[in-house]
Amino acid sequence: MAKALKDKSPSSIASSSSRGKPVKTLRPLKKPAGKGSRRILLTEAEIYEVFRRFHAASPEPKGELLYVNPYTLLIAVVLSAQATDAGVNKATPALFRLADSPEKMLALGEDKVRDLVKTIGLYRTKAKNVIALSQRLVDEFGGEVPGDRDVLETLPGVGRKTANVVMNIAFGHPTMAVDTHVFRIANRLALSQGTTPLAVEADLLRVVPPEYALHAHHWLILHGRYVCKARKPECWRCLVNDICLYPDKTPAP
């Protein structure tokens, strides 16, 4: 079974030294005047430097969900809603050994699917959605996962984030899948001031340099998962600490 592995250890994106010549046009950083003030957005040069460093540390970052083909990727992402990738990965190997196509999933049946994914949160609803979307794929798309985000969003259990992940990983589109990590990091780094996932997605699509767009959401997810954590960001290990405008940086232990 294929696994989407990172090129290096999770912390490498934070601790690797940057390569190449630094951008010389960075302006002096300023902090917000207070908690109620609007954060100063980064310049184009600063944004480029952020993603240049992420790329230097991990040129081809990968998602952490287990999958074997576009269909199993879709199912894994659907199952990961309001659950951790690690938790989903404990359940899906057994499921995908039995059903790696919508036809096989339908033959397995909802009761068996529910039993196999019962360790995952909301497993009853998710099992129902897995069967329903598999039926749609068979009935309307010849058993294939459509490479169209708008169509994907019409499938049971598939929202915009899930559709963006599938479009990015399975079909190579530079989409921005905004989960809690991406939302947090985009705002902390002042890549966006968006207050909704859709607003953050629009900002990232606008400001991320095109050459880094394909992998941008992976870098942000991994950075949020392993370094820039919600409760206590490990700022002393951050690869872009000197550029980040987040005012409440955590000091080194």
JSON list of C-alpha atoms in Angstrom, two decimals:
[
{"chain": "A", "resi": 1, "resn": "MET", "atom": "CA", "xyz": [0.00, 0.00, 0.00]},
{"chain": "A", "resi": 2, "resn": "ALA", "atom": "CA", "xyz": [1.33, 3.36, -0.98]},
{"chain": "A", "resi": 3, "resn": "LYS", "atom": "CA", "xyz": [1.85, 5.95, 1.67]},
{"chain": "A", "resi": 4, "resn": "ALA", "atom": "CA", "xyz": [2.22, 9.68, 1.13]},
{"chain": "A", "resi": 5, "resn": "LEU", "atom": "CA", "xyz": [5.44, 10.25, 3.07]},
{"chain": "A", "resi": 6, "resn": "LYS", "atom": "CA", "xyz": [7.28, 13.45, 3.75]},
{"chain": "A", "resi": 7, "resn": "ASP", "atom": "CA", "xyz": [10.75, 13.67, 2.26]},
{"chain": "A", "resi": 8, "resn": "LYS", "atom": "CA", "xyz": [12.29, 14.31, 5.66]},
{"chain": "A", "resi": 9, "resn": "SER", "atom": "CA", "xyz": [11.30, 14.13, 9.29]},
{"chain": "A", "resi": 10, "resn": "PRO", "atom": "CA", "xyz": [8.34, 16.31, 10.35]},
{"chain": "A", "resi": 11, "resn": "SER", "atom": "CA", "xyz": [10.61, 18.82, 12.03]},
{"chain": "A", "resi": 12, "resn": "SER", "atom": "CA", "xyz": [12.88, 19.27, 9.02]},
{"chain": "A", "resi": 13, "resn": "ILE", "atom": "CA", "xyz": [10.68, 21.94, 7.53]},
{"chain": "A", "resi": 14, "resn": "ALA", "atom": "CA", "xyz": [11.37, 24.04, 10.62]},
{"chain": "A", "resi": 15, "resn": "SER", "atom": "CA", "xyz": [14.98, 23.27, 11.38]},
{"chain": "A", "resi": 16, "resn": "SER", "atom": "CA", "xyz": [16.72, 23.00, 8.00]},
{"chain": "A", "resi": 17, "resn": "SER", "atom": "CA", "xyz": [18.85, 25.97, 7.14]},
{"chain": "A", "resi": 18, "resn": "SER", "atom": "CA", "xyz": [17.79, 28.00, 4.10]},
{"chain": "A", "resi": 19, "resn": "ARG", "atom": "CA", "xyz": [19.73, 27.57, 0.89]},
{"chain": "A", "resi": 20, "resn": "GLY", "atom": "CA", "xyz": [20.63, 30.02, -1.81]},
{"chain": "A", "resi": 21, "resn": "LYS", "atom": "CA", "xyz": [20.93, 33.78, -1.61]},
{"chain": "A", "resi": 22, "resn": "PRO", "atom": "CA", "xyz": [18.52, 35.51, 0.76]},
{"chain": "A", "resi": 23, "resn": "VAL", "atom": "CA", "xyz": [16.04, 37.99, -0.63]},
{"chain": "A", "resi": 24, "resn": "LYS", "atom": "CA", "xyz": [17.51, 41.44, -0.05]},
{"chain": "A", "resi": 25, "resn": "THR", "atom": "CA", "xyz": [14.33, 43.48, -0.34]},
{"chain": "A", "resi": 26, "resn": "LEU", "atom": "CA", "xyz": [12.78, 42.52, 2.99]},
{"chain": "A", "resi": 27, "resn": "ARG", "atom": "CA", "xyz": [11.50, 45.53, 4.88]},
{"chain": "A", "resi": 28, "resn": "PRO", "atom": "CA", "xyz": [11.92, 45.86, 8.66]},
{"chain": "A", "resi": 29, "resn": "LEU", "atom": "CA", "xyz": [9.13, 43.91, 10.36]},
{"chain": "A", "resi": 30, "resn": "LYS", "atom": "CA", "xyz": [6.55, 45.68, 12.47]},
{"chain": "A", "resi": 31, "resn": "LYS", "atom": "CA", "xyz": [4.19, 44.30, 15.07]},
{"chain": "A", "resi": 32, "resn": "PRO", "atom": "CA", "xyz": [0.50, 45.24, 15.26]},
{"chain": "A", "resi": 33, "resn": "ALA", "atom": "CA", "xyz": [-0.23, 48.24, 17.45]},
{"chain": "A", "resi": 34, "resn": "GLY", "atom": "CA", "xyz": [-2.58, 46.16, 19.60]},
{"chain": "A", "resi": 35, "resn": "LYS", "atom": "CA", "xyz": [-4.81, 43.13, 19.68]},
{"chain": "A", "resi": 36, "resn": "GLY", "atom": "CA", "xyz": [-7.62, 44.96, 17.88]},
{"chain": "A", "resi": 37, "resn": "SER", "atom": "CA", "xyz": [-5.49, 46.36, 15.07]},
{"chain": "A", "resi": 38, "resn": "ARG", "atom": "CA", "xyz": [-5.19, 44.81, 11.65]},
{"chain": "A", "resi": 39, "resn": "ARG", "atom": "CA", "xyz": [-2.08, 42.78, 11.04]},
{"chain": "A", "resi": 40, "resn": "ILE", "atom": "CA", "xyz": [0.37, 44.18, 8.53]},
{"chain": "A", "resi": 41, "resn": "LEU", "atom": "CA", "xyz": [0.52, 41.82, 5.55]},
{"chain": "A", "resi": 42, "resn": "LEU", "atom": "CA", "xyz": [3.84, 40.58, 4.25]},
{"chain": "A", "resi": 43, "resn": "THR", "atom": "CA", "xyz": [5.40, 42.02, 1.13]},
{"chain": "A", "resi": 44, "resn": "GLU", "atom": "CA", "xyz": [5.71, 39.93, -2.03]},
{"chain": "A", "resi": 45, "resn": "ALA", "atom": "CA", "xyz": [9.41, 39.48, -1.33]},
{"chain": "A", "resi": 46, "resn": "GLU", "atom": "CA", "xyz": [8.73, 38.22, 2.19]},
{"chain": "A", "resi": 47, "resn": "ILE", "atom": "CA", "xyz": [6.07, 35.80, 0.98]},
{"chain": "A", "resi": 48, "resn": "TYR", "atom": "CA", "xyz": [8.44, 34.49, -1.66]},
{"chain": "A", "resi": 49, "resn": "GLU", "atom": "CA", "xyz": [11.12, 34.00, 0.99]},
{"chain": "A", "resi": 50, "resn": "VAL", "atom": "CA", "xyz": [8.72, 32.07, 3.25]},
{"chain": "A", "resi": 51, "resn": "PHE", "atom": "CA", "xyz": [7.96, 29.52, 0.55]},
{"chain": "A", "resi": 52, "resn": "ARG", "atom": "CA", "xyz": [11.52, 29.43, -0.74]},
{"chain": "A", "resi": 53, "resn": "ARG", "atom": "CA", "xyz": [12.64, 28.31, 2.71]},
{"chain": "A", "resi": 54, "resn": "PHE", "atom": "CA", "xyz": [9.84, 25.73, 2.98]},
{"chain": "A", "resi": 55, "resn": "HIS", "atom": "CA", "xyz": [10.86, 24.36, -0.42]},
{"chain": "A", "resi": 56, "resn": "ALA", "atom": "CA", "xyz": [14.54, 24.26, 0.52]},
{"chain": "A", "resi": 57, "resn": "ALA", "atom": "CA", "xyz": [13.72, 22.25, 3.64]},
{"chain": "A", "resi": 58, "resn": "SER", "atom": "CA", "xyz": [11.31, 19.81, 1.94]},
{"chain": "A", "resi": 59, "resn": "PRO", "atom": "CA", "xyz": [11.14, 20.07, -1.87]},
{"chain": "A", "resi": 60, "resn": "GLU", "atom": "CA", "xyz": [8.25, 17.63, -2.35]},
{"chain": "A", "resi": 61, "resn": "PRO", "atom": "CA", "xyz": [6.12, 17.42, 0.81]},
{"chain": "A", "resi": 62, "resn": "LYS", "atom": "CA", "xyz": [3.41, 14.77, 0.89]},
{"chain": "A", "resi": 63, "resn": "GLY", "atom": "CA", "xyz": [0.16, 14.30, 2.73]},
{"chain": "A", "resi": 64, "resn": "GLU", "atom": "CA", "xyz": [0.12, 11.76, 5.54]},
{"chain": "A", "resi": 65, "resn": "LEU", "atom": "CA", "xyz": [-3.01, 9.77, 4.69]},
{"chain": "A", "resi": 66, "resn": "LEU", "atom": "CA", "xyz": [-2.59, 6.23, 3.39]},
{"chain": "A", "resi": 67, "resn": "TYR", "atom": "CA", "xyz": [-4.04, 5.53, -0.05]},
{"chain": "A", "resi": 68, "resn": "VAL", "atom": "CA", "xyz": [-3.41, 3.42, -3.14]},
{"chain": "A", "resi": 69, "resn": "ASN", "atom": "CA", "xyz": [-5.25, 5.29, -5.91]},
{"chain": "A", "resi": 70, "resn": "PRO", "atom": "CA", "xyz": [-7.47, 8.36, -6.41]},
{"chain": "A", "resi": 71, "resn": "TYR", "atom": "CA", "xyz": [-10.53, 6.51, -5.13]},
{"chain": "A", "resi": 72, "resn": "THR", "atom": "CA", "xyz": [-8.93, 5.40, -1.87]},
{"chain": "A", "resi": 73, "resn": "LEU", "atom": "CA", "xyz": [-7.47, 8.90, -1.46]},
{"chain": "A", "resi": 74, "resn": "LEU", "atom": "CA", "xyz": [-10.98, 10.33, -1.76]},
{"chain": "A", "resi": 75, "resn": "ILE", "atom": "CA", "xyz": [-12.31, 7.85, 0.81]},
{"chain": "A", "resi": 76, "resn": "ALA", "atom": "CA", "xyz": [-9.43, 8.53, 3.20]},
{"chain": "A", "resi": 77, "resn": "VAL", "atom": "CA", "xyz": [-9.99, 12.28, 3.06]},
{"chain": "A", "resi": 78, "resn": "VAL", "atom": "CA", "xyz": [-13.74, 11.85, 3.60]},
{"chain": "A", "resi": 79, "resn": "LEU", "atom": "CA", "xyz": [-13.00, 9.70, 6.65]},
{"chain": "A", "resi": 80, "resn": "SER", "atom": "CA", "xyz": [-10.50, 12.25, 7.99]},
{"chain": "A", "resi": 81, "resn": "ALA", "atom": "CA", "xyz": [-13.11, 14.97, 8.54]},
{"chain": "A", "resi": 82, "resn": "GLN", "atom": "CA", "xyz": [-13.01, 15.95, 12.23]},
{"chain": "A", "resi": 83, "resn": "ALA", "atom": "CA", "xyz": [-10.48, 13.16, 12.80]},
{"chain": "A", "resi": 84, "resn": "THR", "atom": "CA", "xyz": [-6.69, 12.87, 12.75]},
{"chain": "A", "resi": 85, "resn": "ASP", "atom": "CA", "xyz": [-4.74, 11.40, 9.84]},
{"chain": "A", "resi": 86, "resn": "ALA", "atom": "CA", "xyz": [-3.09, 9.00, 12.28]},
{"chain": "A", "resi": 87, "resn": "GLY", "atom": "CA", "xyz": [-6.45, 7.75, 13.47]},
{"chain": "A", "resi": 88, "resn": "VAL", "atom": "CA", "xyz": [-7.72, 7.27, 9.92]},
{"chain": "A", "resi": 89, "resn": "ASN", "atom": "CA", "xyz": [-4.53, 5.44, 8.95]},
{"chain": "A", "resi": 90, "resn": "LYS", "atom": "CA", "xyz": [-5.17, 2.84, 11.64]},
{"chain": "A", "resi": 91, "resn": "ALA", "atom": "CA", "xyz": [-8.49, 1.89, 10.06]},
{"chain": "A", "resi": 92, "resn": "THR", "atom": "CA", "xyz": [-8.02, 2.24, 6.31]},
{"chain": "A", "resi": 93, "resn": "PRO", "atom": "CA", "xyz": [-5.39, -0.45, 5.54]},
{"chain": "A", "resi": 94, "resn": "ALA", "atom": "CA", "xyz": [-7.87, -3.23, 6.35]},
{"chain": "A", "resi": 95, "resn": "LEU", "atom": "CA", "xyz": [-10.63, -1.40, 4.49]},
{"chain": "A", "resi": 96, "resn": "PHE", "atom": "CA", "xyz": [-8.56, -0.81, 1.36]},
{"chain": "A", "resi": 97, "resn": "ARG", "atom": "CA", "xyz": [-7.28, -4.38, 1.27]},
{"chain": "A", "resi": 98, "resn": "LEU", "atom": "CA", "xyz": [-10.90, -5.43, 0.80]},
{"chain": "A", "resi": 99, "resn": "ALA", "atom": "CA", "xyz": [-12.15, -2.50, -1.25]},
{"chain": "A", "resi": 100, "resn": "ASP", "atom": "CA", "xyz": [-9.90, -0.31, -3.38]},
{"chain": "A", "resi": 101, "resn": "SER", "atom": "CA", "xyz": [-12.60, 0.59, -5.91]},
{"chain": "A", "resi": 102, "resn": "PRO", "atom": "CA", "xyz": [-16.20, 1.82, -5.65]},
{"chain": "A", "resi": 103, "resn": "GLU", "atom": "CA", "xyz": [-17.48, -1.48, -7.02]},
{"chain": "A", "resi": 104, "resn": "LYS", "atom": "CA", "xyz": [-15.70, -3.44, -4.30]},
{"chain": "A", "resi": 105, "resn": "MET", "atom": "CA", "xyz": [-16.85, -0.97, -1.65]},
{"chain": "A", "resi": 106, "resn": "LEU", "atom": "CA", "xyz": [-20.47, -1.45, -2.69]},
{"chain": "A", "resi": 107, "resn": "ALA", "atom": "CA", "xyz": [-20.03, -5.22, -2.61]},
{"chain": "A", "resi": 108, "resn": "LEU", "atom": "CA", "xyz": [-18.62, -4.88, 0.92]},
{"chain": "A", "resi": 109, "resn": "GLY", "atom": "CA", "xyz": [-21.75, -3.10, 2.07]},
{"chain": "A", "resi": 110, "resn": "GLU", "atom": "CA", "xyz": [-22.45, -0.38, 4.60]},
{"chain": "A", "resi": 111, "resn": "ASP", "atom": "CA", "xyz": [-22.52, -2.68, 7.65]},
{"chain": "A", "resi": 112, "resn": "LYS", "atom": "CA", "xyz": [-19.04, -4.04, 6.94]},
{"chain": "A", "resi": 113, "resn": "VAL", "atom": "CA", "xyz": [-17.65, -0.60, 6.12]},
{"chain": "A", "resi": 114, "resn": "ARG", "atom": "CA", "xyz": [-19.10, 0.74, 9.37]},
{"chain": "A", "resi": 115, "resn": "ASP", "atom": "CA", "xyz": [-17.47, -2.06, 11.32]},
{"chain": "A", "resi": 116, "resn": "LEU", "atom": "CA", "xyz": [-14.07, -1.42, 9.72]},
{"chain": "A", "resi": 117, "resn": "VAL", "atom": "CA", "xyz": [-14.08, 2.34, 10.40]},
{"chain": "A", "resi": 118, "resn": "LYS", "atom": "CA", "xyz": [-15.76, 2.32, 13.82]},
{"chain": "A", "resi": 119, "resn": "THR", "atom": "CA", "xyz": [-12.61, 3.67, 15.51]},
{"chain": "A", "resi": 120, "resn": "ILE", "atom": "CA", "xyz": [-13.00, 6.92, 13.55]},
{"chain": "A", "resi": 121, "resn": "GLY", "atom": "CA", "xyz": [-15.21, 9.72, 14.81]},
{"chain": "A", "resi": 122, "resn": "LEU", "atom": "CA", "xyz": [-18.67, 10.01, 13.22]},
{"chain": "A", "resi": 123, "resn": "TYR", "atom": "CA", "xyz": [-18.12, 6.57, 11.71]},
{"chain": "A", "resi": 124, "resn": "ARG", "atom": "CA", "xyz": [-21.81, 5.82, 11.14]},
{"chain": "A", "resi": 125, "resn": "THR", "atom": "CA", "xyz": [-22.39, 8.88, 9.00]},
{"chain": "A", "resi": 126, "resn": "LYS", "atom": "CA", "xyz": [-19.06, 8.43, 7.23]},
{"chain": "A", "resi": 127, "resn": "ALA", "atom": "CA", "xyz": [-19.80, 4.79, 6.36]},
{"chain": "A", "resi": 128, "resn": "LYS", "atom": "CA", "xyz": [-23.13, 5.87, 4.90]},
{"chain": "A", "resi": 129, "resn": "ASN", "atom": "CA", "xyz": [-21.42, 8.57, 2.85]},
{"chain": "A", "resi": 130, "resn": "VAL", "atom": "CA", "xyz": [-18.72, 6.18, 1.61]},
{"chain": "A", "resi": 131, "resn": "ILE", "atom": "CA", "xyz": [-21.37, 3.84, 0.23]},
{"chain": "A", "resi": 132, "resn": "ALA", "atom": "CA", "xyz": [-23.47, 6.67, -1.22]},
{"chain": "A", "resi": 133, "resn": "LEU", "atom": "CA", "xyz": [-20.54, 8.36, -2.98]},
{"chain": "A", "resi": 134, "resn": "SER", "atom": "CA", "xyz": [-19.31, 4.99, -4.27]},
{"chain": "A", "resi": 135, "resn": "GLN", "atom": "CA", "xyz": [-22.76, 4.39, -5.78]},
{"chain": "A", "resi": 136, "resn": "ARG", "atom": "CA", "xyz": [-22.62, 7.82, -7.47]},
{"chain": "A", "resi": 137, "resn": "LEU", "atom": "CA", "xyz": [-19.18, 7.07, -8.89]},
{"chain": "A", "resi": 138, "resn": "VAL", "atom": "CA", "xyz": [-20.40, 3.78, -10.36]},
{"chain": "A", "resi": 139, "resn": "ASP", "atom": "CA", "xyz": [-23.70, 5.15, -11.66]},
{"chain": "A", "resi": 140, "resn": "GLU", "atom": "CA", "xyz": [-22.47, 8.44, -13.11]},
{"chain": "A", "resi": 141, "resn": "PHE", "atom": "CA", "xyz": [-18.71, 8.27, -13.66]},
{"chain": "A", "resi": 142, "resn": "GLY", "atom": "CA", "xyz": [-17.92, 4.70, -14.64]},
{"chain": "A", "resi": 143, "resn": "GLY", "atom": "CA", "xyz": [-16.33, 4.03, -11.27]},
{"chain": "A", "resi": 144, "resn": "GLU", "atom": "CA", "xyz": [-13.72, 6.76, -11.75]},
{"chain": "A", "resi": 145, "resn": "VAL", "atom": "CA", "xyz": [-13.07, 9.77, -9.52]},
{"chain": "A", "resi": 146, "resn": "PRO", "atom": "CA", "xyz": [-13.93, 12.91, -11.53]},
{"chain": "A", "resi": 147, "resn": "GLY", "atom": "CA", "xyz": [-11.14, 15.44, -11.88]},
{"chain": "A", "resi": 148, "resn": "ASP", "atom": "CA", "xyz": [-13.49, 18.37, -11.40]},
{"chain": "A", "resi": 149, "resn": "ARG", "atom": "CA", "xyz": [-13.77, 20.14, -8.06]},
{"chain": "A", "resi": 150, "resn": "ASP", "atom": "CA", "xyz": [-17.32, 21.34, -8.59]},
{"chain": "A", "resi": 151, "resn": "VAL", "atom": "CA", "xyz": [-18.44, 17.80, -9.38]},
{"chain": "A", "resi": 152, "resn": "LEU", "atom": "CA", "xyz": [-16.52, 16.34, -6.45]},
{"chain": "A", "resi": 153, "resn": "GLU", "atom": "CA", "xyz": [-18.31, 18.73, -4.09]},
{"chain": "A", "resi": 154, "resn": "THR", "atom": "CA", "xyz": [-21.65, 17.21, -5.11]},
{"chain": "A", "resi": 155, "resn": "LEU", "atom": "CA", "xyz": [-20.63, 13.77, -3.79]},
{"chain": "A", "resi": 156, "resn": "PRO", "atom": "CA", "xyz": [-21.92, 12.70, -0.34]},
{"chain": "A", "resi": 157, "resn": "GLY", "atom": "CA", "xyz": [-19.50, 13.65, 2.43]},
{"chain": "A", "resi": 158, "resn": "VAL", "atom": "CA", "xyz": [-17.28, 15.74, 0.14]},
{"chain": "A", "resi": 159, "resn": "GLY", "atom": "CA", "xyz": [-16.82, 19.41, 0.98]},
{"chain": "A", "resi": 160, "resn": "ARG", "atom": "CA", "xyz": [-14.55, 22.02, -0.54]},
{"chain": "A", "resi": 161, "resn": "LYS", "atom": "CA", "xyz": [-11.51, 21.05, 1.54]},
{"chain": "A", "resi": 162, "resn": "THR", "atom": "CA", "xyz": [-11.82, 17.38, 0.58]},
{"chain": "A", "resi": 163, "resn": "ALA", "atom": "CA", "xyz": [-12.30, 18.28, -3.07]},
{"chain": "A", "resi": 164, "resn": "ASN", "atom": "CA", "xyz": [-9.24, 20.54, -2.97]},
{"chain": "A", "resi": 165, "resn": "VAL", "atom": "CA", "xyz": [-7.09, 17.79, -1.45]},
{"chain": "A", "resi": 166, "resn": "VAL", "atom": "CA", "xyz": [-8.13, 15.29, -4.14]},
{"chain": "A", "resi": 167, "resn": "MET", "atom": "CA", "xyz": [-7.63, 17.81, -6.94]},
{"chain": "A", "resi": 168, "resn": "ASN", "atom": "CA", "xyz": [-4.15, 18.61, -5.59]},
{"chain": "A", "resi": 169, "resn": "ILE", "atom": "CA", "xyz": [-2.83, 15.13, -4.82]},
{"chain": "A", "resi": 170, "resn": "ALA", "atom": "CA", "xyz": [-4.62, 12.99, -7.39]},
{"chain": "A", "resi": 171, "resn": "PHE", "atom": "CA", "xyz": [-4.75, 15.43, -10.29]},
{"chain": "A", "resi": 172, "resn": "GLY", "atom": "CA", "xyz": [-1.87, 17.84, -9.66]},
{"chain": "A", "resi": 173, "resn": "HIS", "atom": "CA", "xyz": [-3.84, 21.09, -9.40]},
{"chain": "A", "resi": 174, "resn": "PRO", "atom": "CA", "xyz": [-2.39, 23.92, -7.27]},
{"chain": "A", "resi": 175, "resn": "THR", "atom": "CA", "xyz": [-5.41, 24.09, -4.97]},
{"chain": "A", "resi": 176, "resn": "MET", "atom": "CA", "xyz": [-5.37, 25.33, -1.38]},
{"chain": "A", "resi": 177, "resn": "ALA", "atom": "CA", "xyz": [-7.07, 22.95, 1.04]},
{"chain": "A", "resi": 178, "resn": "VAL", "atom": "CA", "xyz": [-7.71, 25.05, 4.14]},
{"chain": "A", "resi": 179, "resn": "ASP", "atom": "CA", "xyz": [-7.94, 22.99, 7.31]},
{"chain": "A", "resi": 180, "resn": "THR", "atom": "CA", "xyz": [-7.47, 24.28, 10.86]},
{"chain": "A", "resi": 181, "resn": "HIS", "atom": "CA", "xyz": [-3.69, 24.23, 10.49]},
{"chain": "A", "resi": 182, "resn": "VAL", "atom": "CA", "xyz": [-3.62, 26.16, 7.21]},
{"chain": "A", "resi": 183, "resn": "PHE", "atom": "CA", "xyz": [-6.16, 28.65, 8.55]},
{"chain": "A", "resi": 184, "resn": "ARG", "atom": "CA", "xyz": [-4.07, 29.28, 11.66]},
{"chain": "A", "resi": 185, "resn": "ILE", "atom": "CA", "xyz": [-0.70, 29.51, 9.92]},
{"chain": "A", "resi": 186, "resn": "ALA", "atom": "CA", "xyz": [-1.95, 31.76, 7.13]},
{"chain": "A", "resi": 187, "resn": "ASN", "atom": "CA", "xyz": [-3.20, 34.26, 9.69]},
{"chain": "A", "resi": 188, "resn": "ARG", "atom": "CA", "xyz": [-0.18, 34.00, 12.00]},
{"chain": "A", "resi": 189, "resn": "LEU", "atom": "CA", "xyz": [2.23, 34.49, 9.12]},
{"chain": "A", "resi": 190, "resn": "ALA", "atom": "CA", "xyz": [0.07, 37.37, 7.80]},
{"chain": "A", "resi": 191, "resn": "LEU", "atom": "CA", "xyz": [-0.40, 35.58, 4.49]},
{"chain": "A", "resi": 192, "resn": "SER", "atom": "CA", "xyz": [-4.10, 36.26, 5.00]},
{"chain": "A", "resi": 193, "resn": "GLN", "atom": "CA", "xyz": [-6.42, 38.19, 7.28]},
{"chain": "A", "resi": 194, "resn": "GLY", "atom": "CA", "xyz": [-9.33, 35.96, 6.30]},
{"chain": "A", "resi": 195, "resn": "THR", "atom": "CA", "xyz": [-11.89, 35.05, 8.93]},
{"chain": "A", "resi": 196, "resn": "THR", "atom": "CA", "xyz": [-13.32, 32.08, 6.98]},
{"chain": "A", "resi": 197, "resn": "PRO", "atom": "CA", "xyz": [-11.65, 29.13, 5.23]},
{"chain": "A", "resi": 198, "resn": "LEU", "atom": "CA", "xyz": [-12.90, 30.37, 1.87]},
{"chain": "A", "resi": 199, "resn": "ALA", "atom": "CA", "xyz": [-11.42, 33.83, 2.44]},
{"chain": "A", "resi": 200, "resn": "VAL", "atom": "CA", "xyz": [-8.06, 32.32, 3.45]},
{"chain": "A", "resi": 201, "resn": "GLU", "atom": "CA", "xyz": [-8.13, 30.05, 0.40]},
{"chain": "A", "resi": 202, "resn": "ALA", "atom": "CA", "xyz": [-8.73, 33.05, -1.87]},
{"chain": "A", "resi": 203, "resn": "ASP", "atom": "CA", "xyz": [-5.87, 34.99, -0.26]},
{"chain": "A", "resi": 204, "resn": "LEU", "atom": "CA", "xyz": [-3.43, 32.08, -0.59]},
{"chain": "A", "resi": 205, "resn": "LEU", "atom": "CA", "xyz": [-4.34, 31.55, -4.23]},
{"chain": "A", "resi": 206, "resn": "ARG", "atom": "CA", "xyz": [-3.61, 35.23, -4.78]},
{"chain": "A", "resi": 207, "resn": "VAL", "atom": "CA", "xyz": [-0.34, 35.62, -2.87]},
{"chain": "A", "resi": 208, "resn": "VAL", "atom": "CA", "xyz": [1.53, 32.30, -3.04]},
{"chain": "A", "resi": 209, "resn": "PRO", "atom": "CA", "xyz": [4.17, 32.42, -5.80]},
{"chain": "A", "resi": 210, "resn": "PRO", "atom": "CA", "xyz": [3.08, 30.21, -8.74]},
{"chain": "A", "resi": 211, "resn": "GLU", "atom": "CA", "xyz": [6.20, 28.04, -8.60]},
{"chain": "A", "resi": 212, "resn": "TYR", "atom": "CA", "xyz": [5.36, 27.05, -5.02]},
{"chain": "A", "resi": 213, "resn": "ALA", "atom": "CA", "xyz": [1.56, 26.81, -5.33]},
{"chain": "A", "resi": 214, "resn": "LEU", "atom": "CA", "xyz": [1.33, 23.04, -5.85]},
{"chain": "A", "resi": 215, "resn": "HIS", "atom": "CA", "xyz": [2.91, 22.19, -2.50]},
{"chain": "A", "resi": 216, "resn": "ALA", "atom": "CA", "xyz": [1.97, 25.30, -0.50]},
{"chain": "A", "resi": 217, "resn": "HIS", "atom": "CA", "xyz": [-0.89, 23.82, 1.50]},
{"chain": "A", "resi": 218, "resn": "HIS", "atom": "CA", "xyz": [1.22, 20.77, 2.42]},
{"chain": "A", "resi": 219, "resn": "TRP", "atom": "CA", "xyz": [3.99, 22.97, 3.79]},
{"chain": "A", "resi": 220, "resn": "LEU", "atom": "CA", "xyz": [1.50, 25.00, 5.81]},
{"chain": "A", "resi": 221, "resn": "ILE", "atom": "CA", "xyz": [-0.26, 21.90, 7.18]},
{"chain": "A", "resi": 222, "resn": "LEU", "atom": "CA", "xyz": [2.99, 20.24, 8.25]},
{"chain": "A", "resi": 223, "resn": "HIS", "atom": "CA", "xyz": [4.29, 23.47, 9.74]},
{"chain": "A", "resi": 224, "resn": "GLY", "atom": "CA", "xyz": [1.10, 23.84, 11.75]},
{"chain": "A", "resi": 225, "resn": "ARG", "atom": "CA", "xyz": [1.00, 20.21, 12.80]},
{"chain": "A", "resi": 226, "resn": "TYR", "atom": "CA", "xyz": [4.59, 19.91, 14.02]},
{"chain": "A", "resi": 227, "resn": "VAL", "atom": "CA", "xyz": [5.95, 23.41, 14.70]},
{"chain": "A", "resi": 228, "resn": "CYS", "atom": "CA", "xyz": [3.46, 26.28, 14.77]},
{"chain": "A", "resi": 229, "resn": "LYS", "atom": "CA", "xyz": [1.04, 24.47, 17.06]},
{"chain": "A", "resi": 230, "resn": "ALA", "atom": "CA", "xyz": [-2.22, 26.02, 18.19]},
{"chain": "A", "resi": 231, "resn": "ARG", "atom": "CA", "xyz": [-1.62, 26.29, 21.94]},
{"chain": "A", "resi": 232, "resn": "LYS", "atom": "CA", "xyz": [2.15, 26.63, 22.14]},
{"chain": "A", "resi": 233, "resn": "PRO", "atom": "CA", "xyz": [3.95, 27.28, 18.87]},
{"chain": "A", "resi": 234, "resn": "GLU", "atom": "CA", "xyz": [7.58, 26.18, 18.92]},
{"chain": "A", "resi": 235, "resn": "CYS", "atom": "CA", "xyz": [8.83, 29.47, 17.53]},
{"chain": "A", "resi": 236, "resn": "TRP", "atom": "CA", "xyz": [12.47, 28.77, 18.39]},
{"chain": "A", "resi": 237, "resn": "ARG", "atom": "CA", "xyz": [12.42, 25.97, 15.76]},
{"chain": "A", "resi": 238, "resn": "CYS", "atom": "CA", "xyz": [10.53, 27.94, 13.13]},
{"chain": "A", "resi": 239, "resn": "LEU", "atom": "CA", "xyz": [12.15, 28.27, 9.74]},
{"chain": "A", "resi": 240, "resn": "VAL", "atom": "CA", "xyz": [10.52, 31.66, 9.13]},
{"chain": "A", "resi": 241, "resn": "ASN", "atom": "CA", "xyz": [10.59, 33.09, 12.65]},
{"chain": "A", "resi": 242, "resn": "ASP", "atom": "CA", "xyz": [12.33, 36.28, 11.50]},
{"chain": "A", "resi": 243, "resn": "ILE", "atom": "CA", "xyz": [9.63, 36.97, 8.89]},
{"chain": "A", "resi": 244, "resn": "CYS", "atom": "CA", "xyz": [6.56, 35.95, 10.88]},
{"chain": "A", "resi": 245, "resn": "LEU", "atom": "CA", "xyz": [4.46, 38.84, 12.25]},
{"chain": "A", "resi": 246, "resn": "TYR", "atom": "CA", "xyz": [2.83, 36.81, 15.02]},
{"chain": "A", "resi": 247, "resn": "PRO", "atom": "CA", "xyz": [3.30, 39.01, 18.12]},
{"chain": "A", "resi": 248, "resn": "ASP", "atom": "CA", "xyz": [3.09, 36.33, 20.83]},
{"chain": "A", "resi": 249, "resn": "LYS", "atom": "CA", "xyz": [6.08, 34.19, 19.90]},
{"chain": "A", "resi": 250, "resn": "THR", "atom": "CA", "xyz": [6.99, 31.43, 22.34]},
{"chain": "A", "resi": 251, "resn": "PRO", "atom": "CA", "xyz": [10.52, 31.81, 23.75]},
{"chain": "A", "resi": 252, "resn": "ALA", "atom": "CA", "xyz": [12.98, 28.94, 23.61]},
{"chain": "A", "resi": 253, "resn": "PRO", "atom": "CA", "xyz": [12.70, 26.60, 26.61]}
]
